[in-house]
Amino acid sequence: MESHEVVKSCLAEMSPKELARELGVSVSLVYKWSQPTHDQHSGALNPLDRANQLDAVSKDHAVARWMAEKADGFFLPNPPVEEEARPDYVTCMNQLVREFASLLSTVTQAAGDERISRIEAESIRQRWDELKADTEGFVAACERGDYASISQQALDRCGLKRVGA
């Protein structure tokens, strides 16, 4: 989805006049933000385009992470596509399931005394973030039918080698 389409979707929630008033800008600028900016279109770079530009120069997706946190979410970048031999994806999938079960067991044990320490919480968060990243990479590869793109980092964490490598 393009940024101007996201702005248009906001206009389904409130009128351009209401949005302009809420943001402290003119109605005409809101209309320009809802149009494509390339070629002959009269659109203007909107706040989403600017946030994307800022995120691109941050190198660590600081803006995307911040936006996700503000939306009560979590930013998870897609893993890089690697052009290598195909991994044993069934084994990787099974390992992801085992890792998830292990994480749940850790959470259950940590909560056994009805409190989770800061150190336990940090450990759980780190494992969860790694598992989410690995799982998202696997799912994205499955959606594309491109198992070669499952990151080596994910395979390393699963203790797997690529088939034919």
PDB file of C-alpha atoms in Angstrom:
ATOM      1  CA  MET A   1       0.000   0.000   0.000  1.00  0.00           C
ATOM      2  CA  GLU A   2       1.302   3.433  -0.904  1.00  0.00           C
ATOM      3  CA  SER A   3       1.438   6.250   1.637  1.00  0.00           C
ATOM      4  CA  HIS A   4      -1.220   8.320  -0.135  1.00  0.00           C
ATOM      5  CA  GLU A   5      -3.563   5.310   0.065  1.00  0.00           C
ATOM      6  CA  VAL A   6      -3.029   5.173   3.821  1.00  0.00           C
ATOM      7  CA  VAL A   7      -3.937   8.869   4.029  1.00  0.00           C
ATOM      8  CA  LYS A   8      -7.052   8.140   1.954  1.00  0.00           C
ATOM      9  CA  SER A   9      -8.007   5.397   4.396  1.00  0.00           C
ATOM     10  CA  CYS A  10      -7.811   7.969   7.203  1.00  0.00           C
ATOM     11  CA  LEU A  11     -10.281  10.085   5.236  1.00  0.00           C
ATOM     12  CA  ALA A  12     -12.740   7.195   5.459  1.00  0.00           C
ATOM     13  CA  GLU A  13     -12.622   7.680   9.240  1.00  0.00           C
ATOM     14  CA  MET A  14     -13.037  11.469   9.279  1.00  0.00           C
ATOM     15  CA  SER A  15     -13.617  14.259   6.801  1.00  0.00           C
ATOM     16  CA  PRO A  16     -10.674  16.087   5.208  1.00  0.00           C
ATOM     17  CA  LYS A  17     -11.756  19.206   7.091  1.00  0.00           C
ATOM     18  CA  GLU A  18     -11.720  17.365  10.442  1.00  0.00           C
ATOM     19  CA  LEU A  19      -8.332  15.800   9.689  1.00  0.00           C
ATOM     20  CA  ALA A  20      -6.890  19.161   8.636  1.00  0.00           C
ATOM     21  CA  ARG A  21      -8.149  20.770  11.828  1.00  0.00           C
ATOM     22  CA  GLU A  22      -6.769  17.888  13.948  1.00  0.00           C
ATOM     23  CA  LEU A  23      -3.324  18.183  12.310  1.00  0.00           C
ATOM     24  CA  GLY A  24      -3.272  21.977  12.079  1.00  0.00           C
ATOM     25  CA  VAL A  25      -2.876  22.072   8.290  1.00  0.00           C
ATOM     26  CA  SER A  26      -4.980  23.239   5.372  1.00  0.00           C
ATOM     27  CA  VAL A  27      -7.675  21.078   3.803  1.00  0.00           C
ATOM     28  CA  SER A  28      -5.948  21.435   0.424  1.00  0.00           C
ATOM     29  CA  LEU A  29      -2.754  19.961   1.901  1.00  0.00           C
ATOM     30  CA  VAL A  30      -4.706  16.977   3.237  1.00  0.00           C
ATOM     31  CA  TYR A  31      -6.099  16.438  -0.277  1.00  0.00           C
ATOM     32  CA  LYS A  32      -2.581  16.669  -1.761  1.00  0.00           C
ATOM     33  CA  TRP A  33      -1.324  14.105   0.765  1.00  0.00           C
ATOM     34  CA  SER A  34      -4.014  11.690  -0.447  1.00  0.00           C
ATOM     35  CA  GLN A  35      -2.754  11.791  -4.049  1.00  0.00           C
ATOM     36  CA  PRO A  36       0.281  10.063  -5.601  1.00  0.00           C
ATOM     37  CA  THR A  37       3.388  12.266  -5.628  1.00  0.00           C
ATOM     38  CA  HIS A  38       5.084  10.947  -8.743  1.00  0.00           C
ATOM     39  CA  ASP A  39       4.716  11.876 -12.426  1.00  0.00           C
ATOM     40  CA  GLN A  40       1.929  14.319 -13.313  1.00  0.00           C
ATOM     41  CA  HIS A  41      -0.067  13.928 -10.101  1.00  0.00           C
ATOM     42  CA  SER A  42      -0.347  16.967  -7.894  1.00  0.00           C
ATOM     43  CA  GLY A  43       0.263  15.144  -4.626  1.00  0.00           C
ATOM     44  CA  ALA A  44       2.682  16.374  -1.970  1.00  0.00           C
ATOM     45  CA  LEU A  45       5.015  14.405   0.262  1.00  0.00           C
ATOM     46  CA  ASN A  46       2.889  13.485   3.243  1.00  0.00           C
ATOM     47  CA  PRO A  47       3.972  12.828   6.840  1.00  0.00           C
ATOM     48  CA  LEU A  48       4.213   9.095   6.112  1.00  0.00           C
ATOM     49  CA  ASP A  49       6.633   9.743   3.237  1.00  0.00           C
ATOM     50  CA  ARG A  50       8.712  11.970   5.517  1.00  0.00           C
ATOM     51  CA  ALA A  51       8.702   9.365   8.296  1.00  0.00           C
ATOM     52  CA  ASN A  52       9.810   6.757   5.745  1.00  0.00           C
ATOM     53  CA  GLN A  53      12.664   9.019   4.590  1.00  0.00           C
ATOM     54  CA  LEU A  54      13.727   9.600   8.183  1.00  0.00           C
ATOM     55  CA  ASP A  55      13.584   5.879   8.928  1.00  0.00           C
ATOM     56  CA  ALA A  56      15.681   5.113   5.839  1.00  0.00           C
ATOM     57  CA  VAL A  57      18.540   7.255   7.142  1.00  0.00           C
ATOM     58  CA  SER A  58      18.338   5.866  10.693  1.00  0.00           C
ATOM     59  CA  LYS A  59      19.838   2.499   9.613  1.00  0.00           C
ATOM     60  CA  ASP A  60      18.257   0.690  12.578  1.00  0.00           C
ATOM     61  CA  HIS A  61      14.584   1.415  11.802  1.00  0.00           C
ATOM     62  CA  ALA A  62      14.327   3.685  14.847  1.00  0.00           C
ATOM     63  CA  VAL A  63      11.353   5.545  13.351  1.00  0.00           C
ATOM     64  CA  ALA A  64       9.499   2.352  12.425  1.00  0.00           C
ATOM     65  CA  ARG A  65      10.149   0.921  15.879  1.00  0.00           C
ATOM     66  CA  TRP A  66       8.905   4.133  17.512  1.00  0.00           C
ATOM     67  CA  MET A  67       5.765   4.228  15.335  1.00  0.00           C
ATOM     68  CA  ALA A  68       5.007   0.595  16.138  1.00  0.00           C
ATOM     69  CA  GLU A  69       5.435   1.252  19.866  1.00  0.00           C
ATOM     70  CA  LYS A  70       3.099   4.263  19.645  1.00  0.00           C
ATOM     71  CA  ALA A  71       0.519   1.976  18.002  1.00  0.00           C
ATOM     72  CA  ASP A  72       0.988  -0.507  20.862  1.00  0.00           C
ATOM     73  CA  GLY A  73       2.773  -2.874  18.511  1.00  0.00           C
ATOM     74  CA  PHE A  74       6.189  -4.188  17.631  1.00  0.00           C
ATOM     75  CA  PHE A  75       8.235  -3.561  14.477  1.00  0.00           C
ATOM     76  CA  LEU A  76       9.669  -6.692  12.941  1.00  0.00           C
ATOM     77  CA  PRO A  77      11.761  -6.187   9.786  1.00  0.00           C
ATOM     78  CA  ASN A  78      11.604  -8.829   7.095  1.00  0.00           C
ATOM     79  CA  PRO A  79      14.795 -10.881   6.924  1.00  0.00           C
ATOM     80  CA  PRO A  80      17.146 -10.262   4.011  1.00  0.00           C
ATOM     81  CA  VAL A  81      16.733 -12.535   1.003  1.00  0.00           C
ATOM     82  CA  GLU A  82      19.741 -14.798   0.675  1.00  0.00           C
ATOM     83  CA  GLU A  83      20.621 -16.530  -2.564  1.00  0.00           C
ATOM     84  CA  GLU A  84      21.996 -19.793  -1.194  1.00  0.00           C
ATOM     85  CA  ALA A  85      21.086 -23.449  -1.159  1.00  0.00           C
ATOM     86  CA  ARG A  86      17.604 -24.324   0.135  1.00  0.00           C
ATOM     87  CA  PRO A  87      17.434 -25.015   3.876  1.00  0.00           C
ATOM     88  CA  ASP A  88      15.720 -28.030   5.356  1.00  0.00           C
ATOM     89  CA  TYR A  89      12.564 -25.995   5.916  1.00  0.00           C
ATOM     90  CA  VAL A  90      10.498 -28.784   7.494  1.00  0.00           C
ATOM     91  CA  THR A  91      13.176 -29.250  10.144  1.00  0.00           C
ATOM     92  CA  CYS A  92      13.328 -25.478  10.605  1.00  0.00           C
ATOM     93  CA  MET A  93       9.548 -25.320  11.060  1.00  0.00           C
ATOM     94  CA  ASN A  94       9.683 -28.105  13.647  1.00  0.00           C
ATOM     95  CA  GLN A  95      12.496 -26.300  15.453  1.00  0.00           C
ATOM     96  CA  LEU A  96      10.441 -23.083  15.542  1.00  0.00           C
ATOM     97  CA  VAL A  97       7.579 -24.996  17.169  1.00  0.00           C
ATOM     98  CA  ARG A  98       9.988 -26.494  19.732  1.00  0.00           C
ATOM     99  CA  GLU A  99      11.451 -23.039  20.453  1.00  0.00           C
ATOM    100  CA  PHE A 100       7.969 -21.638  20.979  1.00  0.00           C
ATOM    101  CA  ALA A 101       7.107 -24.460  23.379  1.00  0.00           C
ATOM    102  CA  SER A 102      10.379 -23.862  25.213  1.00  0.00           C
ATOM    103  CA  LEU A 103       9.600 -20.158  25.503  1.00  0.00           C
ATOM    104  CA  LEU A 104       6.156 -20.914  26.928  1.00  0.00           C
ATOM    105  CA  SER A 105       7.754 -23.291  29.423  1.00  0.00           C
ATOM    106  CA  THR A 106      10.205 -20.563  30.462  1.00  0.00           C
ATOM    107  CA  VAL A 107       7.358 -18.082  30.949  1.00  0.00           C
ATOM    108  CA  THR A 108       5.410 -20.623  33.012  1.00  0.00           C
ATOM    109  CA  GLN A 109       8.430 -21.369  35.196  1.00  0.00           C
ATOM    110  CA  ALA A 110       9.243 -17.678  35.654  1.00  0.00           C
ATOM    111  CA  ALA A 111       5.658 -16.963  36.690  1.00  0.00           C
ATOM    112  CA  GLY A 112       5.544 -19.960  39.040  1.00  0.00           C
ATOM    113  CA  ASP A 113       6.278 -17.765  42.034  1.00  0.00           C
ATOM    114  CA  GLU A 114       3.632 -15.299  40.803  1.00  0.00           C
ATOM    115  CA  ARG A 115       6.204 -12.674  39.895  1.00  0.00           C
ATOM    116  CA  ILE A 116       8.647 -12.240  37.056  1.00  0.00           C
ATOM    117  CA  SER A 117      11.916 -10.453  37.789  1.00  0.00           C
ATOM    118  CA  ARG A 118      13.318  -7.756  35.515  1.00  0.00           C
ATOM    119  CA  ILE A 119      16.090 -10.139  34.402  1.00  0.00           C
ATOM    120  CA  GLU A 120      13.565 -12.901  33.637  1.00  0.00           C
ATOM    121  CA  ALA A 121      11.403 -10.416  31.721  1.00  0.00           C
ATOM    122  CA  GLU A 122      14.376  -9.198  29.669  1.00  0.00           C
ATOM    123  CA  SER A 123      15.376 -12.771  28.857  1.00  0.00           C
ATOM    124  CA  ILE A 124      11.821 -13.653  27.856  1.00  0.00           C
ATOM    125  CA  ARG A 125      11.586 -10.503  25.675  1.00  0.00           C
ATOM    126  CA  GLN A 126      14.860 -11.284  23.910  1.00  0.00           C
ATOM    127  CA  ARG A 127      13.850 -14.883  23.177  1.00  0.00           C
ATOM    128  CA  TRP A 128      10.383 -13.765  22.050  1.00  0.00           C
ATOM    129  CA  ASP A 129      11.776 -11.115  19.701  1.00  0.00           C
ATOM    130  CA  GLU A 130      14.178 -13.624  18.134  1.00  0.00           C
ATOM    131  CA  LEU A 131      11.415 -16.203  17.760  1.00  0.00           C
ATOM    132  CA  LYS A 132       9.066 -13.648  16.158  1.00  0.00           C
ATOM    133  CA  ALA A 133      11.764 -12.608  13.693  1.00  0.00           C
ATOM    134  CA  ASP A 134      12.619 -16.202  12.791  1.00  0.00           C
ATOM    135  CA  THR A 135       8.961 -17.164  12.428  1.00  0.00           C
ATOM    136  CA  GLU A 136       8.142 -14.111  10.299  1.00  0.00           C
ATOM    137  CA  GLY A 137      11.082 -14.913   8.039  1.00  0.00           C
ATOM    138  CA  PHE A 138       9.907 -18.488   7.658  1.00  0.00           C
ATOM    139  CA  VAL A 139       6.281 -17.491   6.976  1.00  0.00           C
ATOM    140  CA  ALA A 140       7.322 -14.833   4.445  1.00  0.00           C
ATOM    141  CA  ALA A 141       9.522 -17.390   2.673  1.00  0.00           C
ATOM    142  CA  CYS A 142       6.629 -19.869   2.599  1.00  0.00           C
ATOM    143  CA  GLU A 143       4.294 -17.225   1.152  1.00  0.00           C
ATOM    144  CA  ARG A 144       6.775 -16.578  -1.648  1.00  0.00           C
ATOM    145  CA  GLY A 145       7.674 -20.250  -2.088  1.00  0.00           C
ATOM    146  CA  ASP A 146      11.253 -19.015  -1.637  1.00  0.00           C
ATOM    147  CA  TYR A 147      12.813 -21.137   1.056  1.00  0.00           C
ATOM    148  CA  ALA A 148      16.287 -19.959   0.085  1.00  0.00           C
ATOM    149  CA  SER A 149      15.487 -16.636   1.730  1.00  0.00           C
ATOM    150  CA  ILE A 150      15.196 -18.081   5.233  1.00  0.00           C
ATOM    151  CA  SER A 151      18.013 -16.213   6.898  1.00  0.00           C
ATOM    152  CA  GLN A 152      21.199 -17.971   7.920  1.00  0.00           C
ATOM    153  CA  GLN A 153      20.865 -16.285  11.302  1.00  0.00           C
ATOM    154  CA  ALA A 154      17.522 -18.033  11.837  1.00  0.00           C
ATOM    155  CA  LEU A 155      19.001 -21.347  10.758  1.00  0.00           C
ATOM    156  CA  ASP A 156      21.967 -20.851  13.081  1.00  0.00           C
ATOM    157  CA  ARG A 157      19.616 -20.263  16.001  1.00  0.00           C
ATOM    158  CA  CYS A 158      17.737 -23.431  15.007  1.00  0.00           C
ATOM    159  CA  GLY A 159      21.061 -25.290  14.802  1.00  0.00           C
ATOM    160  CA  LEU A 160      20.405 -26.150  11.149  1.00  0.00           C
ATOM    161  CA  LYS A 161      22.478 -26.254   7.991  1.00  0.00           C
ATOM    162  CA  ARG A 162      21.278 -25.522   4.497  1.00  0.00           C
ATOM    163  CA  VAL A 163      20.536 -28.541   2.324  1.00  0.00           C
ATOM    164  CA  GLY A 164      23.321 -28.848  -0.236  1.00  0.00           C
ATOM    165  CA  ALA A 165      25.580 -26.459   1.673  1.00  0.00           C
TER     166      ALA A 165
END
